[in-house]
Amino acid sequence: MGFLNDILGLFSNVMFISWQQVIMWIIGGVLIYLAIKKDMEPTLLLPMGFGAILVNLPISGAVDRYYMNGVWIKDLAEGKALFEAGTAGVTYEPGVIDELFNMGIANELFPLILFIGIGAMIDFGPLLSNPKLMIFGAAAQFGIFFTLSLASFLGFDLKDAASIAIIGAADGPTSIFVANYFGSNYMGAIMVAAYSYMALVPVVQPPVIKLLTTKKERMIRMPYKPANVTKMTRILFPIVITAITGIFSPKSVALIGFLMFGNLIRECGVLDSLSETAQKVLANLITIFLGITIATKMQAEMFLTWQTLMIIGLGLVAFIFDTAGGVMVAKLINLFLPKNKKLNPMIGAAGISAFPMSARVVHKMGLKEDNQNFLLMHSIGVNVSGQIASVIAGGLILTMIGG
Amino acid sequence: MFDVNVLLSTLPYMAKGMIGIFVVTALIVLSVVILNKVTSLGGSKNDQGNNNNN
C-alpha cells in the first residue's frame, strides 16, 4: 500500500494543473503554430510560445517558486510578498527563466545587445540619399502618443499606458526596454501584441492606407533619383545621430547608441567579420534567449486578465494610428507641392518601424494599382527612418514620463 | 475607468512628444544634408551601393 502511495505521489503534480494553465498551453501552441505554419515572426513567437507552455506547467521548475513549510504557494505574488517580508517557514527556489530575466531583461541588457545586431543589419543608404524622408518616420509615431492617451482613458496608470503605447514603435527591443524601465506588469501581453502586429503588418496596414487615400493618389509615381552618398557620410552618420539624439533625448542614448554602434561596425569597412557576427550569431543568440525569457511574464495569473485583451486591442490602435499619421502627413505635404512633384502618400505608412515588412507592403500596393509604379526604394528609406524615429519616440516617452 | 480628465491630462504628452520628435528629426535631416554637402566637397569616394559583405 505504501509502495502504491509512493507511486501515486510521483504524479501528484497533476492535481495542481489549473484551467488557466491549460489555456496558456493553448496560447503557447497557437504562437508556435503561427510561427511555424504562418511564418509570423518565428524567431520570437516560437520561443515565446514554447516558453508560455514551460512556465505554465504546475510548480514549474523553470520559474521562481515559493514554499510555506515545504508546501508550494500557488499565488506567486503572495509567495513573493511573504518571502520578502521574511515570514518564518517561507522558502524560495529560483527558476532559470526568472534568473535569465533578471540577468538579461531587468537590466535591459538583451534588448540593447540585440540593437547592435539590428544596427549592423540596416543599410541607411536610401535615407542618406533622401534625408527628407525622415519626416514620415517621425509622423508615423503618432500612434504611440495617441495610444498613450487612450490607454490612460481606459484606466491604465500613466507608466503602464506608456509601456502599452510603445507597442506602436513596432520595434521589439524598444518595447521591452520601455516596458521594463517602467516596471510594467503587462510585459508579456505587450510583447505578444508587439511581435504579433509586426508580423501582421501586411494585414493591418493596407485597409488603413486604402481608407485614407484615393486610387489616384495611390497611382502617383515617384521616380527614384539616388544622390551620391560618400563613405565618409555613412561613417559619420551613426556618430552624429547618436550625439544629436543623446543631447535632446538623453534617456534614449543607450538604445540609439547601441543601434548606431552596430551600424558603425557595418559601415566602417574594416570590421566586416564583426559586422557579420553582430548580424547573425549575436542577434540570433540574443533572440533565442529573449523570446523564452519574456515568457516568464506569461504565467497564467499575470497573463489571463481583461487587461491583456485591452492591450491586444490598444496595440492594434497604435499600429492603425501610426499608419494614419504617416499617410496624412504625406497628404498634407502634397498640398504644398507642384503637380509634377507630388508624393505617393502611401510611402508615409512605411514610417512605422516594422522593417522591412512595411516597405514591402507599400511597394506591393503601388504595383497593384500600377504595375510600373516602383516605390520600394522610397518606402525602404522611410522604413529605416522609422527605426530611428521609434527609438527617439521611446526616449521621449522615458524622458517625459520617467521623470 | 473612462476618465475624461485623465484623457485631457495626457494630451500635453501627445503634443510635446510629437513636437519633440519632429524637432529632433528636423535636426537629423539638417545634419545629414550638411554631412552630404561637406563630405562630397572633400572628394570622398562615392559609395552609393552597399559597401560591405551584406
mmCIF file of C-alpha atoms in Angstrom, chain A:
data_model
loop_
_atom_site.group_PDB
_atom_site.id
_atom_site.type_symbol
_atom_site.label_atom_id
_atom_site.label_comp_id
_atom_site.label_asym_id
_atom_site.label_seq_id
_atom_site.Cartn_x
_atom_site.Cartn_y
_atom_site.Cartn_z
ATOM 1 C CA MET A 1 0.000 0.000 0.000
ATOM 2 C CA GLY A 2 2.834 2.324 0.978
ATOM 3 C CA PHE A 3 4.554 1.493 -2.280
ATOM 4 C CA LEU A 4 1.385 2.313 -4.224
ATOM 5 C CA ASN A 5 1.083 5.634 -2.417
ATOM 6 C CA ASP A 6 4.697 6.417 -3.273
ATOM 7 C CA ILE A 7 3.990 5.706 -6.941
ATOM 8 C CA LEU A 8 0.831 7.853 -6.889
ATOM 9 C CA GLY A 9 2.821 10.573 -5.102
ATOM 10 C CA LEU A 10 5.065 10.841 -8.147
ATOM 11 C CA PHE A 11 2.050 12.013 -10.144
ATOM 12 C CA SER A 12 0.576 14.314 -7.509
ATOM 13 C CA ASN A 13 1.639 17.332 -9.521
ATOM 14 C CA VAL A 14 -1.287 16.608 -11.863
ATOM 15 C CA MET A 15 -3.585 17.845 -9.086
ATOM 16 C CA PHE A 16 -2.077 21.323 -9.390
ATOM 17 C CA ILE A 17 -2.991 21.799 -13.061
ATOM 18 C CA SER A 18 -5.448 24.661 -13.381
ATOM 19 C CA TRP A 19 -7.731 25.580 -16.281
ATOM 20 C CA GLN A 20 -5.821 28.839 -16.604
ATOM 21 C CA GLN A 21 -2.619 26.914 -17.239
ATOM 22 C CA VAL A 22 -4.360 24.796 -19.870
ATOM 23 C CA ILE A 23 -5.467 27.993 -21.631
ATOM 24 C CA MET A 24 -1.863 29.213 -21.574
ATOM 25 C CA TRP A 25 -0.717 25.910 -23.132
ATOM 26 C CA ILE A 26 -3.236 26.528 -25.914
ATOM 27 C CA ILE A 27 -1.994 30.099 -26.337
ATOM 28 C CA GLY A 28 1.581 28.794 -26.420
ATOM 29 C CA GLY A 29 0.535 26.228 -29.022
ATOM 30 C CA VAL A 30 -1.149 28.911 -31.134
ATOM 31 C CA LEU A 31 2.015 31.048 -31.039
ATOM 32 C CA ILE A 32 4.115 28.058 -32.127
ATOM 33 C CA TYR A 33 1.585 27.281 -34.883
ATOM 34 C CA LEU A 34 1.646 30.883 -36.148
ATOM 35 C CA ALA A 35 5.450 30.877 -36.086
ATOM 36 C CA ILE A 36 5.848 27.608 -37.991
ATOM 37 C CA LYS A 37 2.819 27.441 -40.271
ATOM 38 C CA LYS A 38 2.200 31.119 -40.943
ATOM 39 C CA ASP A 39 5.839 32.262 -40.677
ATOM 40 C CA MET A 40 4.793 35.070 -38.328
ATOM 41 C CA GLU A 41 7.924 36.456 -36.589
ATOM 42 C CA PRO A 42 9.053 32.852 -35.941
ATOM 43 C CA THR A 43 12.301 33.863 -34.252
ATOM 44 C CA LEU A 44 10.355 35.429 -31.394
ATOM 45 C CA LEU A 45 6.916 33.832 -31.411
ATOM 46 C CA LEU A 46 8.251 30.273 -31.344
ATOM 47 C CA PRO A 47 10.451 30.736 -28.226
ATOM 48 C CA MET A 48 7.653 32.744 -26.589
ATOM 49 C CA GLY A 49 5.111 30.036 -27.385
ATOM 50 C CA PHE A 50 7.306 27.278 -26.040
ATOM 51 C CA GLY A 51 8.185 29.407 -23.027
ATOM 52 C CA ALA A 52 4.488 30.019 -22.355
ATOM 53 C CA ILE A 53 3.989 26.250 -22.023
ATOM 54 C CA LEU A 54 7.170 25.824 -19.982
ATOM 55 C CA VAL A 55 6.317 28.404 -17.317
ATOM 56 C CA ASN A 56 2.707 27.233 -17.012
ATOM 57 C CA LEU A 57 3.394 23.661 -16.016
ATOM 58 C CA PRO A 58 2.330 23.101 -12.409
ATOM 59 C CA ILE A 59 5.073 24.071 -9.948
ATOM 60 C CA SER A 60 7.268 24.726 -12.964
ATOM 61 C CA GLY A 61 10.930 24.448 -12.075
ATOM 62 C CA ALA A 62 11.696 26.959 -14.828
ATOM 63 C CA VAL A 63 10.375 29.902 -12.799
ATOM 64 C CA ASP A 64 10.748 31.083 -9.205
ATOM 65 C CA ARG A 65 8.727 29.105 -6.644
ATOM 66 C CA TYR A 66 7.856 29.864 -3.032
ATOM 67 C CA TYR A 67 7.001 27.325 -0.324
ATOM 68 C CA MET A 68 5.407 27.626 3.116
ATOM 69 C CA ASN A 69 6.798 24.858 5.332
ATOM 70 C CA GLY A 70 7.548 22.830 2.227
ATOM 71 C CA VAL A 71 4.101 23.351 0.671
ATOM 72 C CA TRP A 72 4.022 25.189 -2.661
ATOM 73 C CA ILE A 73 2.376 28.609 -2.514
ATOM 74 C CA LYS A 74 0.150 28.755 -5.576
ATOM 75 C CA ASP A 75 -0.217 32.540 -5.626
ATOM 76 C CA LEU A 76 3.129 33.768 -6.924
ATOM 77 C CA ALA A 77 2.631 37.360 -5.769
ATOM 78 C CA GLU A 78 1.612 36.222 -2.293
ATOM 79 C CA GLY A 79 4.615 33.884 -2.026
ATOM 80 C CA LYS A 80 6.977 36.610 -3.115
ATOM 81 C CA ALA A 81 5.493 39.095 -0.656
ATOM 82 C CA LEU A 82 5.724 36.605 2.217
ATOM 83 C CA PHE A 83 9.318 35.743 1.345
ATOM 84 C CA GLU A 84 10.371 39.378 1.044
ATOM 85 C CA ALA A 85 8.686 40.131 4.371
ATOM 86 C CA GLY A 86 10.878 37.437 5.944
ATOM 87 C CA THR A 87 7.918 35.294 7.074
ATOM 88 C CA ALA A 88 9.080 32.264 9.045
ATOM 89 C CA GLY A 89 8.875 28.963 7.152
ATOM 90 C CA VAL A 90 8.743 30.577 3.708
ATOM 91 C CA THR A 91 11.462 29.372 1.357
ATOM 92 C CA TYR A 92 12.311 30.161 -2.240
ATOM 93 C CA GLU A 93 13.690 28.177 -5.174
ATOM 94 C CA PRO A 94 14.980 30.176 -8.145
ATOM 95 C CA GLY A 95 13.885 29.257 -11.676
ATOM 96 C CA VAL A 96 16.214 29.529 -14.631
ATOM 97 C CA ILE A 97 13.865 31.673 -16.730
ATOM 98 C CA ASP A 98 13.454 34.194 -13.941
ATOM 99 C CA GLU A 99 17.230 34.167 -13.471
ATOM 100 C CA LEU A 100 17.642 34.886 -17.193
ATOM 101 C CA PHE A 101 15.073 37.661 -16.873
ATOM 102 C CA ASN A 102 16.981 39.276 -14.026
ATOM 103 C CA MET A 103 20.308 38.955 -15.841
ATOM 104 C CA GLY A 104 19.199 39.964 -19.303
ATOM 105 C CA ILE A 105 15.978 41.940 -19.308
ATOM 106 C CA ALA A 106 15.556 43.549 -15.885
ATOM 107 C CA ASN A 107 18.865 45.328 -16.515
ATOM 108 C CA GLU A 108 17.955 45.954 -20.194
ATOM 109 C CA LEU A 109 20.983 44.021 -21.469
ATOM 110 C CA PHE A 110 19.301 41.726 -24.035
ATOM 111 C CA PRO A 111 17.348 44.394 -25.964
ATOM 112 C CA LEU A 112 20.401 46.630 -26.103
ATOM 113 C CA ILE A 113 22.737 43.909 -27.356
ATOM 114 C CA LEU A 114 20.112 42.907 -29.912
ATOM 115 C CA PHE A 115 20.171 46.501 -31.122
ATOM 116 C CA ILE A 116 23.861 46.126 -32.062
ATOM 117 C CA GLY A 117 22.832 43.306 -34.394
ATOM 118 C CA ILE A 118 19.891 45.265 -35.804
ATOM 119 C CA GLY A 119 22.113 48.316 -36.373
ATOM 120 C CA ALA A 120 24.581 46.131 -38.252
ATOM 121 C CA MET A 121 21.748 44.826 -40.461
ATOM 122 C CA ILE A 122 20.396 48.217 -41.543
ATOM 123 C CA ASP A 123 21.567 49.980 -44.677
ATOM 124 C CA PHE A 124 20.739 53.651 -44.172
ATOM 125 C CA GLY A 125 21.766 54.423 -47.781
ATOM 126 C CA PRO A 126 18.267 55.178 -49.141
ATOM 127 C CA LEU A 127 17.655 57.505 -46.193
ATOM 128 C CA LEU A 128 21.006 59.281 -46.565
ATOM 129 C CA SER A 129 20.269 59.677 -50.253
ATOM 130 C CA ASN A 130 16.988 61.464 -49.484
ATOM 131 C CA PRO A 131 17.032 62.587 -45.816
ATOM 132 C CA LYS A 132 13.710 64.437 -46.110
ATOM 133 C CA LEU A 133 12.053 61.007 -45.922
ATOM 134 C CA MET A 134 12.735 61.067 -42.184
ATOM 135 C CA ILE A 135 9.722 63.343 -41.716
ATOM 136 C CA PHE A 136 7.479 60.336 -42.353
ATOM 137 C CA GLY A 137 9.347 58.265 -39.801
ATOM 138 C CA ALA A 138 8.509 60.950 -37.258
ATOM 139 C CA ALA A 139 4.881 61.273 -38.383
ATOM 140 C CA ALA A 140 4.313 57.537 -38.143
ATOM 141 C CA GLN A 141 4.988 57.581 -34.407
ATOM 142 C CA PHE A 142 1.655 59.348 -33.854
ATOM 143 C CA GLY A 143 0.025 56.061 -32.877
ATOM 144 C CA ILE A 144 2.320 55.817 -29.841
ATOM 145 C CA PHE A 145 1.189 59.123 -28.381
ATOM 146 C CA PHE A 146 -2.463 58.589 -29.336
ATOM 147 C CA THR A 147 -2.444 55.190 -27.633
ATOM 148 C CA LEU A 148 -0.821 56.679 -24.542
ATOM 149 C CA SER A 149 -3.833 58.943 -24.131
ATOM 150 C CA LEU A 150 -6.337 56.205 -24.981
ATOM 151 C CA ALA A 151 -4.786 53.684 -22.562
ATOM 152 C CA SER A 152 -4.861 56.295 -19.785
ATOM 153 C CA PHE A 153 -8.502 57.000 -20.608
ATOM 154 C CA LEU A 154 -9.264 53.278 -20.318
ATOM 155 C CA GLY A 155 -7.897 53.184 -16.783
ATOM 156 C CA PHE A 156 -4.238 52.179 -17.070
ATOM 157 C CA ASP A 157 -1.888 54.206 -14.917
ATOM 158 C CA LEU A 158 0.415 56.523 -16.821
ATOM 159 C CA LYS A 159 3.504 54.291 -16.743
ATOM 160 C CA ASP A 160 1.573 51.217 -17.874
ATOM 161 C CA ALA A 161 -0.149 53.350 -20.538
ATOM 162 C CA ALA A 162 3.278 54.467 -21.790
ATOM 163 C CA SER A 163 4.512 50.857 -21.844
ATOM 164 C CA ILE A 164 1.429 49.810 -23.843
ATOM 165 C CA ALA A 165 1.685 52.785 -26.193
ATOM 166 C CA ILE A 166 5.221 51.846 -27.162
ATOM 167 C CA ILE A 167 3.808 48.766 -28.939
ATOM 168 C CA GLY A 168 3.260 51.375 -31.661
ATOM 169 C CA ALA A 169 7.025 51.705 -32.016
ATOM 170 C CA ALA A 170 6.715 48.411 -33.934
ATOM 171 C CA ASP A 171 10.107 47.606 -32.531
ATOM 172 C CA GLY A 172 10.534 44.739 -30.064
ATOM 173 C CA PRO A 173 13.712 45.811 -28.256
ATOM 174 C CA THR A 174 12.392 49.354 -27.743
ATOM 175 C CA SER A 175 9.109 47.961 -26.396
ATOM 176 C CA ILE A 176 10.957 45.683 -23.970
ATOM 177 C CA PHE A 177 13.292 48.492 -22.920
ATOM 178 C CA VAL A 178 10.493 50.978 -22.172
ATOM 179 C CA ALA A 179 8.109 48.473 -20.527
ATOM 180 C CA ASN A 180 10.913 47.193 -18.345
ATOM 181 C CA TYR A 181 12.060 50.721 -17.448
ATOM 182 C CA PHE A 182 8.571 51.479 -16.164
ATOM 183 C CA GLY A 183 8.361 48.117 -14.383
ATOM 184 C CA SER A 184 5.148 47.276 -16.255
ATOM 185 C CA ASN A 185 3.197 44.269 -15.029
ATOM 186 C CA TYR A 186 1.955 43.669 -18.556
ATOM 187 C CA MET A 187 5.243 42.938 -20.294
ATOM 188 C CA GLY A 188 4.109 39.501 -21.523
ATOM 189 C CA ALA A 189 0.974 40.897 -23.157
ATOM 190 C CA ILE A 190 2.901 43.876 -24.562
ATOM 191 C CA MET A 191 5.477 41.600 -26.185
ATOM 192 C CA VAL A 192 2.883 39.253 -27.648
ATOM 193 C CA ALA A 193 0.982 42.235 -29.075
ATOM 194 C CA ALA A 194 4.120 43.976 -30.392
ATOM 195 C CA TYR A 195 5.546 40.977 -32.213
ATOM 196 C CA SER A 196 2.159 39.744 -33.444
ATOM 197 C CA TYR A 197 1.252 43.077 -35.017
ATOM 198 C CA MET A 198 4.708 43.406 -36.559
ATOM 199 C CA ALA A 199 4.050 40.100 -38.259
ATOM 200 C CA LEU A 200 0.538 41.265 -39.172
ATOM 201 C CA VAL A 201 1.663 44.490 -40.865
ATOM 202 C CA PRO A 202 0.632 43.120 -44.300
ATOM 203 C CA VAL A 203 -2.870 42.586 -42.891
ATOM 204 C CA VAL A 204 -3.216 45.702 -40.714
ATOM 205 C CA GLN A 205 -1.799 48.418 -42.952
ATOM 206 C CA PRO A 206 -3.459 48.004 -46.406
ATOM 207 C CA PRO A 207 -7.057 48.699 -45.277
ATOM 208 C CA VAL A 208 -5.946 51.800 -43.366
ATOM 209 C CA ILE A 209 -3.938 53.072 -46.337
ATOM 210 C CA LYS A 210 -6.831 52.416 -48.723
ATOM 211 C CA LEU A 211 -9.267 54.176 -46.429
ATOM 212 C CA LEU A 212 -7.133 57.313 -46.322
ATOM 213 C CA THR A 213 -6.047 57.543 -49.976
ATOM 214 C CA THR A 214 -7.745 57.720 -53.335
ATOM 215 C CA LYS A 215 -6.868 55.411 -56.205
ATOM 216 C CA LYS A 216 -5.396 58.424 -57.998
ATOM 217 C CA GLU A 217 -3.108 59.132 -55.050
ATOM 218 C CA ARG A 218 -2.011 55.504 -54.840
ATOM 219 C CA MET A 219 -1.066 55.640 -58.527
ATOM 220 C CA ILE A 220 1.281 58.610 -58.140
ATOM 221 C CA ARG A 221 4.678 57.628 -59.484
ATOM 222 C CA MET A 222 7.842 58.756 -57.754
ATOM 223 C CA PRO A 223 10.976 58.446 -59.880
ATOM 224 C CA TYR A 224 13.953 57.319 -57.828
ATOM 225 C CA LYS A 225 16.973 59.532 -58.353
ATOM 226 C CA PRO A 226 19.544 58.478 -55.770
ATOM 227 C CA ALA A 227 22.024 61.113 -54.679
ATOM 228 C CA ASN A 228 25.629 60.130 -54.166
ATOM 229 C CA VAL A 229 26.357 59.106 -50.606
ATOM 230 C CA THR A 230 30.009 59.121 -49.645
ATOM 231 C CA LYS A 231 31.598 56.526 -47.443
ATOM 232 C CA MET A 232 32.520 59.311 -45.029
ATOM 233 C CA THR A 233 28.826 60.235 -44.665
ATOM 234 C CA ARG A 234 27.951 56.635 -43.930
ATOM 235 C CA ILE A 235 30.627 56.514 -41.217
ATOM 236 C CA LEU A 236 29.794 59.874 -39.657
ATOM 237 C CA PHE A 237 26.005 59.331 -39.744
ATOM 238 C CA PRO A 238 25.774 56.915 -36.773
ATOM 239 C CA ILE A 239 28.064 59.111 -34.683
ATOM 240 C CA VAL A 240 26.157 62.320 -35.458
ATOM 241 C CA ILE A 241 22.740 60.702 -34.875
ATOM 242 C CA THR A 242 23.878 59.352 -31.509
ATOM 243 C CA ALA A 243 25.118 62.785 -30.457
ATOM 244 C CA ILE A 244 22.009 64.696 -31.583
ATOM 245 C CA THR A 245 19.525 62.205 -30.172
ATOM 246 C CA GLY A 246 21.502 61.842 -26.976
ATOM 247 C CA ILE A 247 21.542 65.574 -26.351
ATOM 248 C CA PHE A 248 17.808 66.060 -26.913
ATOM 249 C CA SER A 249 16.551 62.738 -25.581
ATOM 250 C CA PRO A 250 19.160 61.565 -23.053
ATOM 251 C CA LYS A 251 17.207 58.521 -21.937
ATOM 252 C CA SER A 252 17.349 57.109 -25.443
ATOM 253 C CA VAL A 253 21.162 57.254 -25.540
ATOM 254 C CA ALA A 254 21.599 53.574 -24.719
ATOM 255 C CA LEU A 255 19.056 52.484 -27.349
ATOM 256 C CA ILE A 256 20.172 54.756 -30.165
ATOM 257 C CA GLY A 257 23.823 54.369 -29.165
ATOM 258 C CA PHE A 258 23.812 50.575 -29.444
ATOM 259 C CA LEU A 259 21.803 50.704 -32.693
ATOM 260 C CA MET A 260 24.249 53.164 -34.194
ATOM 261 C CA PHE A 261 27.277 51.316 -32.824
ATOM 262 C CA GLY A 262 26.121 48.278 -34.770
ATOM 263 C CA ASN A 263 25.703 50.444 -37.873
ATOM 264 C CA LEU A 264 29.171 51.961 -37.444
ATOM 265 C CA ILE A 265 30.673 48.450 -37.293
ATOM 266 C CA ARG A 266 28.852 47.741 -40.579
ATOM 267 C CA GLU A 267 29.845 50.920 -42.372
ATOM 268 C CA CYS A 268 33.431 51.453 -41.197
ATOM 269 C CA GLY A 269 34.675 48.926 -43.731
ATOM 270 C CA VAL A 270 37.394 47.430 -41.543
ATOM 271 C CA LEU A 271 35.261 45.242 -39.256
ATOM 272 C CA ASP A 272 33.449 43.026 -41.719
ATOM 273 C CA SER A 273 33.811 39.910 -39.587
ATOM 274 C CA LEU A 274 32.447 41.715 -36.506
ATOM 275 C CA SER A 275 29.609 43.112 -38.600
ATOM 276 C CA GLU A 276 28.741 39.645 -39.840
ATOM 277 C CA THR A 277 28.896 38.236 -36.299
ATOM 278 C CA ALA A 278 26.659 41.023 -34.966
ATOM 279 C CA GLN A 279 24.108 40.497 -37.741
ATOM 280 C CA LYS A 280 23.945 36.743 -37.458
ATOM 281 C CA VAL A 281 25.457 34.997 -34.433
ATOM 282 C CA LEU A 282 24.956 37.765 -31.860
ATOM 283 C CA ALA A 283 21.440 38.662 -32.994
ATOM 284 C CA ASN A 284 20.417 35.002 -33.155
ATOM 285 C CA LEU A 285 21.828 34.159 -29.727
ATOM 286 C CA ILE A 286 20.090 37.062 -28.032
ATOM 287 C CA THR A 287 16.857 36.378 -29.883
ATOM 288 C CA ILE A 288 16.794 32.786 -28.610
ATOM 289 C CA PHE A 289 17.100 33.912 -25.003
ATOM 290 C CA LEU A 290 14.884 36.977 -25.400
ATOM 291 C CA GLY A 291 11.816 35.078 -26.512
ATOM 292 C CA ILE A 292 11.955 32.345 -23.933
ATOM 293 C CA THR A 293 12.866 34.779 -21.149
ATOM 294 C CA ILE A 294 9.906 37.063 -21.860
ATOM 295 C CA ALA A 295 7.723 34.003 -21.277
ATOM 296 C CA THR A 296 8.177 34.411 -17.526
ATOM 297 C CA LYS A 297 5.678 37.251 -17.848
ATOM 298 C CA MET A 298 3.228 34.858 -19.485
ATOM 299 C CA GLN A 299 2.408 32.916 -16.340
ATOM 300 C CA ALA A 300 -1.355 32.384 -16.274
ATOM 301 C CA GLU A 301 -2.058 34.529 -13.234
ATOM 302 C CA MET A 302 -0.315 37.527 -14.824
ATOM 303 C CA PHE A 303 -1.422 36.970 -18.417
ATOM 304 C CA LEU A 304 -5.048 35.856 -18.275
ATOM 305 C CA THR A 305 -6.636 39.165 -17.378
ATOM 306 C CA TRP A 306 -9.008 41.594 -19.046
ATOM 307 C CA GLN A 307 -6.087 43.963 -19.297
ATOM 308 C CA THR A 308 -4.318 41.577 -21.683
ATOM 309 C CA LEU A 309 -7.270 41.717 -24.087
ATOM 310 C CA MET A 310 -7.316 45.504 -23.796
ATOM 311 C CA ILE A 311 -3.570 45.634 -24.513
ATOM 312 C CA ILE A 312 -4.021 43.491 -27.628
ATOM 313 C CA GLY A 313 -6.718 45.938 -28.779
ATOM 314 C CA LEU A 314 -4.654 49.012 -27.906
ATOM 315 C CA GLY A 315 -1.698 47.599 -29.827
ATOM 316 C CA LEU A 316 -3.874 47.419 -32.922
ATOM 317 C CA VAL A 317 -4.978 51.020 -32.365
ATOM 318 C CA ALA A 318 -1.318 52.072 -32.107
ATOM 319 C CA PHE A 319 -0.444 50.422 -35.442
ATOM 320 C CA ILE A 320 -3.512 51.898 -37.165
ATOM 321 C CA PHE A 321 -2.798 55.435 -35.988
ATOM 322 C CA ASP A 322 0.919 55.106 -36.795
ATOM 323 C CA THR A 323 -0.055 54.229 -40.356
ATOM 324 C CA ALA A 324 -2.612 57.030 -40.493
ATOM 325 C CA GLY A 325 -0.087 59.553 -39.121
ATOM 326 C CA GLY A 326 2.426 58.785 -41.854
ATOM 327 C CA VAL A 327 -0.131 58.825 -44.677
ATOM 328 C CA MET A 328 -1.834 62.026 -43.513
ATOM 329 C CA VAL A 329 1.442 63.957 -43.224
ATOM 330 C CA ALA A 330 2.351 62.875 -46.766
ATOM 331 C CA LYS A 331 -1.048 64.128 -47.960
ATOM 332 C CA LEU A 332 -0.502 67.392 -46.075
ATOM 333 C CA ILE A 333 2.889 67.916 -47.711
ATOM 334 C CA ASN A 334 1.324 67.208 -51.110
ATOM 335 C CA LEU A 335 -0.896 70.275 -50.667
ATOM 336 C CA PHE A 336 2.213 72.440 -50.978
ATOM 337 C CA LEU A 337 3.984 70.573 -53.766
ATOM 338 C CA PRO A 338 3.664 71.318 -57.510
ATOM 339 C CA LYS A 339 1.584 68.842 -59.529
ATOM 340 C CA ASN A 340 4.566 67.042 -61.053
ATOM 341 C CA LYS A 341 6.362 66.630 -57.705
ATOM 342 C CA LYS A 342 3.557 65.084 -55.666
ATOM 343 C CA LEU A 343 4.435 62.273 -53.268
ATOM 344 C CA ASN A 344 2.656 58.974 -53.236
ATOM 345 C CA PRO A 345 1.086 59.262 -49.751
ATOM 346 C CA MET A 346 1.358 55.518 -49.227
ATOM 347 C CA ILE A 347 5.087 55.877 -48.511
ATOM 348 C CA GLY A 348 4.180 57.671 -45.270
ATOM 349 C CA ALA A 349 2.781 54.404 -43.948
ATOM 350 C CA ALA A 350 6.244 52.825 -44.173
ATOM 351 C CA GLY A 351 7.360 55.149 -41.380
ATOM 352 C CA ILE A 352 6.445 52.572 -38.773
ATOM 353 C CA SER A 353 9.488 50.697 -37.691
ATOM 354 C CA ALA A 354 8.411 47.202 -38.785
ATOM 355 C CA PHE A 355 11.298 46.591 -41.166
ATOM 356 C CA PRO A 356 11.163 45.588 -43.984
ATOM 357 C CA MET A 357 7.542 44.387 -43.959
ATOM 358 C CA SER A 358 6.042 47.846 -44.066
ATOM 359 C CA ALA A 359 8.196 48.958 -47.014
ATOM 360 C CA ARG A 360 7.204 45.812 -48.902
ATOM 361 C CA VAL A 361 3.510 46.387 -48.202
ATOM 362 C CA VAL A 362 3.668 49.899 -49.664
ATOM 363 C CA HIS A 363 5.676 48.710 -52.667
ATOM 364 C CA LYS A 364 3.218 45.904 -53.394
ATOM 365 C CA MET A 365 0.226 48.224 -53.057
ATOM 366 C CA GLY A 366 1.848 50.608 -55.523
ATOM 367 C CA LEU A 367 2.408 47.795 -58.019
ATOM 368 C CA LYS A 368 -1.162 46.595 -57.569
ATOM 369 C CA GLU A 369 -2.528 49.965 -58.665
ATOM 370 C CA ASP A 370 0.000 50.428 -61.478
ATOM 371 C CA ASN A 371 2.426 47.690 -62.440
ATOM 372 C CA GLN A 372 5.071 50.261 -63.349
ATOM 373 C CA ASN A 373 4.894 52.128 -60.039
ATOM 374 C CA PHE A 374 8.045 51.165 -58.129
ATOM 375 C CA LEU A 375 8.010 52.646 -54.642
ATOM 376 C CA LEU A 376 10.405 50.235 -52.935
ATOM 377 C CA MET A 377 13.465 52.483 -52.574
ATOM 378 C CA HIS A 378 11.365 55.378 -51.249
ATOM 379 C CA SER A 379 9.497 53.159 -48.835
ATOM 380 C CA ILE A 380 12.721 51.477 -47.640
ATOM 381 C CA GLY A 381 14.154 54.944 -46.927
ATOM 382 C CA VAL A 382 11.049 55.855 -44.932
ATOM 383 C CA ASN A 383 11.067 52.478 -43.196
ATOM 384 C CA VAL A 384 14.658 52.799 -41.900
ATOM 385 C CA SER A 385 13.883 56.329 -40.770
ATOM 386 C CA GLY A 386 11.068 54.770 -38.757
ATOM 387 C CA GLN A 387 13.677 52.653 -36.974
ATOM 388 C CA ILE A 388 15.437 55.787 -35.764
ATOM 389 C CA ALA A 389 12.213 57.678 -35.052
ATOM 390 C CA SER A 390 10.761 54.849 -32.957
ATOM 391 C CA VAL A 391 13.840 54.865 -30.736
ATOM 392 C CA ILE A 392 13.608 58.648 -30.390
ATOM 393 C CA ALA A 393 9.912 58.318 -29.508
ATOM 394 C CA GLY A 394 10.776 55.710 -26.864
ATOM 395 C CA GLY A 395 13.411 58.030 -25.440
ATOM 396 C CA LEU A 396 10.994 60.984 -25.374
ATOM 397 C CA ILE A 397 8.400 58.883 -23.545
ATOM 398 C CA LEU A 398 11.024 57.870 -20.976
ATOM 399 C CA THR A 399 12.110 61.492 -20.560
ATOM 400 C CA MET A 400 8.568 62.875 -20.244
ATOM 401 C CA ILE A 401 7.030 60.184 -18.058
ATOM 402 C CA GLY A 402 10.027 58.540 -16.425
ATOM 403 C CA GLY A 403 10.874 61.811 -14.677
#
